PDB file of C-alpha atoms in Angstrom:
ATOM      1  CA  MET A   1      13.909  -3.372   1.446  1.00  0.00           C
ATOM      2  CA  GLN A   2      14.433  -0.463  -0.877  1.00  0.00           C
ATOM      3  CA  GLU A   3      14.222   3.374   0.246  1.00  0.00           C
ATOM      4  CA  TYR A   4      11.351   5.581  -0.778  1.00  0.00           C
ATOM      5  CA  GLU A   5      11.243   8.689  -2.556  1.00  0.00           C
ATOM      6  CA  GLN A   6       8.418  11.075  -1.172  1.00  0.00           C
ATOM      7  CA  LEU A   7       6.370  12.776  -3.846  1.00  0.00           C
ATOM      8  CA  LYS A   8       6.935   9.947  -6.439  1.00  0.00           C
ATOM      9  CA  LYS A   9       4.297   8.908  -7.824  1.00  0.00           C
ATOM     10  CA  TYR A  10       3.275   5.440  -6.583  1.00  0.00           C
ATOM     11  CA  ASP A  11       0.975   3.012  -8.176  1.00  0.00           C
ATOM     12  CA  CYS A  12      -0.255   1.758  -5.126  1.00  0.00           C
ATOM     13  CA  ILE A  13       0.558   2.755  -1.764  1.00  0.00           C
ATOM     14  CA  VAL A  14      -0.254   0.095   1.135  1.00  0.00           C
ATOM     15  CA  VAL A  15      -0.780   2.005   4.703  1.00  0.00           C
ATOM     16  CA  GLY A  16       0.072  -0.776   7.507  1.00  0.00           C
ATOM     17  CA  GLY A  17       2.710  -2.733   7.586  1.00  0.00           C
ATOM     18  CA  GLY A  18       1.200  -5.449   9.617  1.00  0.00           C
ATOM     19  CA  ALA A  19       0.198  -9.061   8.429  1.00  0.00           C
ATOM     20  CA  SER A  20      -2.681  -7.932   5.953  1.00  0.00           C
ATOM     21  CA  GLY A  21      -0.106  -5.396   4.434  1.00  0.00           C
ATOM     22  CA  LEU A  22       2.826  -7.489   4.086  1.00  0.00           C
ATOM     23  CA  ALA A  23       0.348 -10.026   2.270  1.00  0.00           C
ATOM     24  CA  ALA A  24      -0.639  -7.394   0.194  1.00  0.00           C
ATOM     25  CA  ILE A  25       1.936  -5.712  -0.916  1.00  0.00           C
ATOM     26  CA  SER A  26       4.194  -9.269  -1.183  1.00  0.00           C
ATOM     27  CA  ALA A  27       1.074 -10.168  -3.410  1.00  0.00           C
ATOM     28  CA  MET A  28       1.350  -7.651  -5.763  1.00  0.00           C
ATOM     29  CA  ALA A  29       5.039  -7.874  -6.263  1.00  0.00           C
ATOM     30  CA  ASP A  30       4.711 -11.707  -7.021  1.00  0.00           C
ATOM     31  CA  LEU A  31       2.525 -10.734  -9.824  1.00  0.00           C
ATOM     32  CA  GLY A  32       5.143  -7.832 -10.699  1.00  0.00           C
ATOM     33  CA  ILE A  33       4.026  -4.836  -9.420  1.00  0.00           C
ATOM     34  CA  THR A  34       7.095  -3.116  -8.274  1.00  0.00           C
ATOM     35  CA  ASN A  35       5.866   0.945  -8.145  1.00  0.00           C
ATOM     36  CA  THR A  36       4.719   0.475  -4.984  1.00  0.00           C
ATOM     37  CA  LEU A  37       4.870   1.853  -1.468  1.00  0.00           C
ATOM     38  CA  LEU A  38       4.676   0.204   2.020  1.00  0.00           C
ATOM     39  CA  LEU A  39       4.043   3.047   5.139  1.00  0.00           C
ATOM     40  CA  GLU A  40       3.993   1.789   8.081  1.00  0.00           C
ATOM     41  CA  LYS A  41       3.837   3.948  11.374  1.00  0.00           C
ATOM     42  CA  ASN A  42       6.578   1.832  13.604  1.00  0.00           C
ATOM     43  CA  ALA A  43      10.109   1.260  13.347  1.00  0.00           C
ATOM     44  CA  GLU A  44       9.581  -1.806  11.755  1.00  0.00           C
ATOM     45  CA  ALA A  45       7.229  -4.260   9.582  1.00  0.00           C
ATOM     46  CA  GLY A  46       5.392  -6.785  11.790  1.00  0.00           C
ATOM     47  CA  GLY A  47       2.680  -5.773  13.782  1.00  0.00           C
ATOM     48  CA  SER A  48       1.572  -9.034  15.267  1.00  0.00           C
ATOM     49  CA  LEU A  49       3.607 -11.286  13.628  1.00  0.00           C
ATOM     50  CA  LEU A  50       6.305  -9.903  15.537  1.00  0.00           C
ATOM     51  CA  THR A  51       4.573 -10.929  18.816  1.00  0.00           C
ATOM     52  CA  ASP A  52       2.622 -14.152  17.977  1.00  0.00           C
ATOM     53  CA  SER A  53       3.470 -17.807  19.562  1.00  0.00           C
ATOM     54  CA  GLU A  54       0.492 -19.576  17.995  1.00  0.00           C
ATOM     55  CA  PRO A  55       1.082 -21.443  14.878  1.00  0.00           C
ATOM     56  CA  LEU A  56      -0.160 -20.726  11.802  1.00  0.00           C
ATOM     57  CA  SER A  57      -1.702 -22.970   9.406  1.00  0.00           C
ATOM     58  CA  LEU A  58      -1.530 -21.746   6.020  1.00  0.00           C
ATOM     59  CA  SER A  59      -1.926 -23.637   2.386  1.00  0.00           C
ATOM     60  CA  GLY A  60      -1.364 -26.865   4.709  1.00  0.00           C
ATOM     61  CA  LYS A  61       1.790 -25.862   6.170  1.00  0.00           C
ATOM     62  CA  SER A  62       2.359 -24.568   9.821  1.00  0.00           C
ATOM     63  CA  PHE A  63       4.358 -21.276  10.531  1.00  0.00           C
ATOM     64  CA  SER A  64       5.061 -19.029  13.582  1.00  0.00           C
ATOM     65  CA  GLY A  65       4.924 -15.571  13.204  1.00  0.00           C
ATOM     66  CA  LYS A  66       8.661 -14.589  13.194  1.00  0.00           C
ATOM     67  CA  SER A  67       9.145 -16.941  10.788  1.00  0.00           C
ATOM     68  CA  LEU A  68       6.398 -15.698   8.567  1.00  0.00           C
ATOM     69  CA  LEU A  69       7.572 -12.117   8.827  1.00  0.00           C
ATOM     70  CA  THR A  70      11.322 -12.954   7.692  1.00  0.00           C
ATOM     71  CA  GLN A  71       9.690 -14.411   4.379  1.00  0.00           C
ATOM     72  CA  PHE A  72       7.531 -11.462   3.887  1.00  0.00           C
ATOM     73  CA  LEU A  73      10.647  -9.219   4.498  1.00  0.00           C
ATOM     74  CA  ARG A  74      12.843 -11.433   2.241  1.00  0.00           C
ATOM     75  CA  LEU A  75      10.236 -11.178  -0.720  1.00  0.00           C
ATOM     76  CA  MET A  76      10.009  -7.592  -0.566  1.00  0.00           C
ATOM     77  CA  GLU A  77      13.981  -7.451  -0.532  1.00  0.00           C
ATOM     78  CA  ILE A  78      13.906  -9.480  -3.764  1.00  0.00           C
ATOM     79  CA  TYR A  79      11.454  -7.352  -5.502  1.00  0.00           C
ATOM     80  CA  GLU A  80      12.959  -4.366  -4.483  1.00  0.00           C
ATOM     81  CA  VAL A  81       9.586  -2.918  -2.340  1.00  0.00           C
ATOM     82  CA  LYS A  82       9.933   0.150  -1.013  1.00  0.00           C
ATOM     83  CA  SER A  83       8.770   1.197   2.661  1.00  0.00           C
ATOM     84  CA  ALA A  84       9.245   3.797   4.526  1.00  0.00           C
ATOM     85  CA  PHE A  85       8.586   3.718   8.706  1.00  0.00           C
ATOM     86  CA  HIS A  86       8.068   5.947  11.316  1.00  0.00           C
ATOM     87  CA  ARG A  87       5.313   7.237   8.573  1.00  0.00           C
ATOM     88  CA  GLU A  88       1.532   7.730  10.229  1.00  0.00           C
ATOM     89  CA  LEU A  89      -1.430   8.527   8.045  1.00  0.00           C
ATOM     90  CA  ILE A  90      -2.843  11.787   8.573  1.00  0.00           C
ATOM     91  CA  SER A  91      -5.449  12.290   5.663  1.00  0.00           C
ATOM     92  CA  VAL A  92      -6.134  11.045   2.359  1.00  0.00           C
ATOM     93  CA  SER A  93      -7.203  13.442  -0.251  1.00  0.00           C
ATOM     94  CA  LEU A  94      -8.623  13.077  -4.204  1.00  0.00           C
ATOM     95  CA  ASN A  95      -6.693  15.092  -6.326  1.00  0.00           C
ATOM     96  CA  GLU A  96      -8.594  17.855  -8.409  1.00  0.00           C
ATOM     97  CA  ARG A  97      -7.216  16.919 -11.747  1.00  0.00           C
ATOM     98  CA  SER A  98      -8.837  13.253 -10.986  1.00  0.00           C
ATOM     99  CA  GLN A  99     -12.000  14.303 -10.243  1.00  0.00           C
ATOM    100  CA  VAL A 100     -11.936  16.227 -13.661  1.00  0.00           C
ATOM    101  CA  SER A 101     -11.168  12.989 -15.584  1.00  0.00           C
ATOM    102  CA  PRO A 102     -13.299   9.803 -14.668  1.00  0.00           C
ATOM    103  CA  ALA A 103     -11.115   7.753 -17.371  1.00  0.00           C
ATOM    104  CA  PRO A 104      -8.021   5.348 -16.478  1.00  0.00           C
ATOM    105  CA  LEU A 105      -5.054   7.900 -14.992  1.00  0.00           C
ATOM    106  CA  ILE A 106      -2.286   5.293 -15.924  1.00  0.00           C
ATOM    107  CA  GLN A 107      -0.175   5.776 -18.834  1.00  0.00           C
ATOM    108  CA  ASN A 108      -1.853   9.023 -19.324  1.00  0.00           C
ATOM    109  CA  GLU A 109       0.657  12.265 -20.468  1.00  0.00           C
ATOM    110  CA  THR A 110       0.802  15.047 -17.909  1.00  0.00           C
ATOM    111  CA  ALA A 111       0.304  18.408 -18.326  1.00  0.00           C
ATOM    112  CA  ASP A 112       4.180  18.995 -17.743  1.00  0.00           C
ATOM    113  CA  GLY A 113       4.598  16.459 -20.819  1.00  0.00           C
ATOM    114  CA  GLU A 114       6.084  13.762 -18.443  1.00  0.00           C
ATOM    115  CA  LYS A 115       4.423  10.290 -19.422  1.00  0.00           C
ATOM    116  CA  GLY A 116       3.104   7.897 -16.768  1.00  0.00           C
ATOM    117  CA  PHE A 117      -0.288   8.624 -14.880  1.00  0.00           C
ATOM    118  CA  ARG A 118      -1.809  11.559 -12.704  1.00  0.00           C
ATOM    119  CA  PRO A 119      -2.207  10.077  -9.188  1.00  0.00           C
ATOM    120  CA  VAL A 120      -5.639   9.882  -8.349  1.00  0.00           C
ATOM    121  CA  PHE A 121      -5.044   9.911  -4.308  1.00  0.00           C
ATOM    122  CA  THR A 122      -2.599  12.310  -2.255  1.00  0.00           C
ATOM    123  CA  LEU A 123      -1.842  10.911   0.941  1.00  0.00           C
ATOM    124  CA  THR A 124      -0.394  13.560   3.886  1.00  0.00           C
ATOM    125  CA  VAL A 125       1.557  11.624   6.267  1.00  0.00           C
ATOM    126  CA  LYS A 126       3.402  12.523   9.731  1.00  0.00           C
ATOM    127  CA  ASN A 127       7.007  11.196   9.671  1.00  0.00           C
ATOM    128  CA  THR A 128       6.977  10.579  13.541  1.00  0.00           C
ATOM    129  CA  ILE A 129      10.552  11.092  13.785  1.00  0.00           C
ATOM    130  CA  SER A 130      11.042  14.599  12.369  1.00  0.00           C
ATOM    131  CA  GLN A 131       7.229  15.474  13.315  1.00  0.00           C
ATOM    132  CA  LYS A 132       7.139  16.829   9.586  1.00  0.00           C
ATOM    133  CA  GLU A 133       4.256  16.204   7.064  1.00  0.00           C
ATOM    134  CA  GLU A 134       5.265  14.764   3.719  1.00  0.00           C
ATOM    135  CA  LEU A 135       3.270  14.089   0.787  1.00  0.00           C
ATOM    136  CA  TYR A 136       2.903  10.521  -1.000  1.00  0.00           C
ATOM    137  CA  CYS A 137       0.934  10.319  -4.328  1.00  0.00           C
ATOM    138  CA  CYS A 138      -0.630   7.163  -5.724  1.00  0.00           C
ATOM    139  CA  ASN A 139      -3.741   5.731  -8.156  1.00  0.00           C
ATOM    140  CA  TYR A 140      -4.663   2.826  -6.053  1.00  0.00           C
ATOM    141  CA  LEU A 141      -4.521   2.694  -2.442  1.00  0.00           C
ATOM    142  CA  ILE A 142      -4.833  -0.144   0.149  1.00  0.00           C
ATOM    143  CA  LEU A 143      -5.548   0.712   4.092  1.00  0.00           C
ATOM    144  CA  ALA A 144      -4.395  -2.498   6.051  1.00  0.00           C
ATOM    145  CA  PHE A 145      -4.154  -1.132   9.496  1.00  0.00           C
ATOM    146  CA  SER A 146      -6.612  -0.999  12.655  1.00  0.00           C
ATOM    147  CA  ASP A 147      -8.409   2.110  12.151  1.00  0.00           C
ATOM    148  CA  SER A 148      -8.431   2.267   8.326  1.00  0.00           C
ATOM    149  CA  LYS A 149     -12.427   3.052   7.869  1.00  0.00           C
ATOM    150  CA  THR A 150     -11.201   6.503   9.344  1.00  0.00           C
ATOM    151  CA  PHE A 151      -9.577   6.942   6.076  1.00  0.00           C
ATOM    152  CA  SER A 152     -12.428   5.650   3.927  1.00  0.00           C
ATOM    153  CA  LEU A 153     -13.081   7.346   0.252  1.00  0.00           C
ATOM    154  CA  HIS A 154     -16.529   5.597  -0.197  1.00  0.00           C
ATOM    155  CA  ASP A 155     -18.569   8.548  -0.235  1.00  0.00           C
ATOM    156  CA  SER A 156     -16.420  10.524  -2.453  1.00  0.00           C
ATOM    157  CA  ASP A 157     -16.554  10.055  -6.723  1.00  0.00           C
ATOM    158  CA  THR A 158     -13.274   7.572  -6.692  1.00  0.00           C
ATOM    159  CA  SER A 159     -14.421   4.055  -8.225  1.00  0.00           C
ATOM    160  CA  GLU A 160     -14.355   1.138  -5.559  1.00  0.00           C
ATOM    161  CA  ASP A 161     -11.215  -0.160  -7.102  1.00  0.00           C
ATOM    162  CA  ARG A 162      -9.245   2.301  -6.564  1.00  0.00           C
ATOM    163  CA  VAL A 163      -9.061   1.874  -2.755  1.00  0.00           C
ATOM    164  CA  LYS A 164      -9.512  -1.525  -0.721  1.00  0.00           C
ATOM    165  CA  ILE A 165      -9.773  -1.733   3.010  1.00  0.00           C
ATOM    166  CA  ILE A 166      -8.522  -4.751   4.573  1.00  0.00           C
ATOM    167  CA  GLU A 167     -10.296  -5.989   7.880  1.00  0.00           C
ATOM    168  CA  GLY A 168      -9.054  -9.015   9.395  1.00  0.00           C
ATOM    169  CA  LYS A 169      -9.958  -9.701  12.342  1.00  0.00           C
ATOM    170  CA  CYS A 170      -7.973 -12.847  13.407  1.00  0.00           C
ATOM    171  CA  LEU A 171      -4.565 -12.930  11.782  1.00  0.00           C
ATOM    172  CA  SER A 172      -5.072 -15.871   9.703  1.00  0.00           C
ATOM    173  CA  ASP A 173      -7.868 -14.218   8.432  1.00  0.00           C
ATOM    174  CA  ALA A 174      -5.957 -10.807   7.845  1.00  0.00           C
ATOM    175  CA  LEU A 175      -2.773 -12.759   6.393  1.00  0.00           C
ATOM    176  CA  THR A 176      -5.877 -13.965   3.718  1.00  0.00           C
ATOM    177  CA  GLN A 177      -7.724 -10.884   3.248  1.00  0.00           C
ATOM    178  CA  GLY A 178      -3.957  -8.903   2.749  1.00  0.00           C
ATOM    179  CA  GLY A 179      -3.193 -11.849   0.164  1.00  0.00           C
ATOM    180  CA  LYS A 180      -6.679 -11.481  -1.587  1.00  0.00           C
ATOM    181  CA  VAL A 181      -6.476  -7.582  -2.135  1.00  0.00           C
ATOM    182  CA  GLY A 182      -3.047  -7.685  -3.326  1.00  0.00           C
ATOM    183  CA  ARG A 183      -3.427 -10.326  -5.873  1.00  0.00           C
ATOM    184  CA  GLU A 184      -7.021  -8.099  -7.027  1.00  0.00           C
ATOM    185  CA  MET A 185      -4.725  -5.012  -6.980  1.00  0.00           C
ATOM    186  CA  GLY A 186      -2.078  -6.447  -8.638  1.00  0.00           C
ATOM    187  CA  GLU A 187      -4.386  -8.026 -11.573  1.00  0.00           C
ATOM    188  CA  LEU A 188      -6.255  -4.723 -11.769  1.00  0.00           C
ATOM    189  CA  LEU A 189      -2.775  -2.919 -12.093  1.00  0.00           C
ATOM    190  CA  LEU A 190      -1.750  -5.202 -14.786  1.00  0.00           C
ATOM    191  CA  ARG A 191      -4.811  -4.814 -17.181  1.00  0.00           C
ATOM    192  CA  LYS A 192      -4.068  -1.223 -17.131  1.00  0.00           C
ATOM    193  CA  LYS A 193      -0.992  -1.107 -18.029  1.00  0.00           C
TER     194      LYS A 193
END
């Protein structure tokens, strides 16, 4: 996995490195969306894939949680997906500029003349090792962890397609929902570019 850059503008950030988050970011990478970041509060990705001993059946094939995790990590390495561990989400806020301009923000020229997009979201994240706060910016956001609804932005002025919350009740459901959301987000980003 690639190292991340704090304060860099990402097309999409996936918060949660469990089964659904790994499935989502891998699906986007498979579509060629590479300006992404996976944030995980633990020391490693995997979540319940690390401990699940029940065989999983996906697309007619049987996998153990650990073998599936190995495949996800290999895909992330191949696609050079950036990740940051020991990062716990504290808050998500809408950027002021994005509230003024409802038009799609990808490929605009920023105030300082830089080509790219003006991010819609700023994520405040706590580095659980240094205990310092860090900021990350993105245009699209996938929340893929157990208490994601705490950070729901559905009451804000942002459109529904910019924030996705994955709520898998079991491991196979989390994998299925994560892959589906990742493909949808990846296809959306491809259309916007």
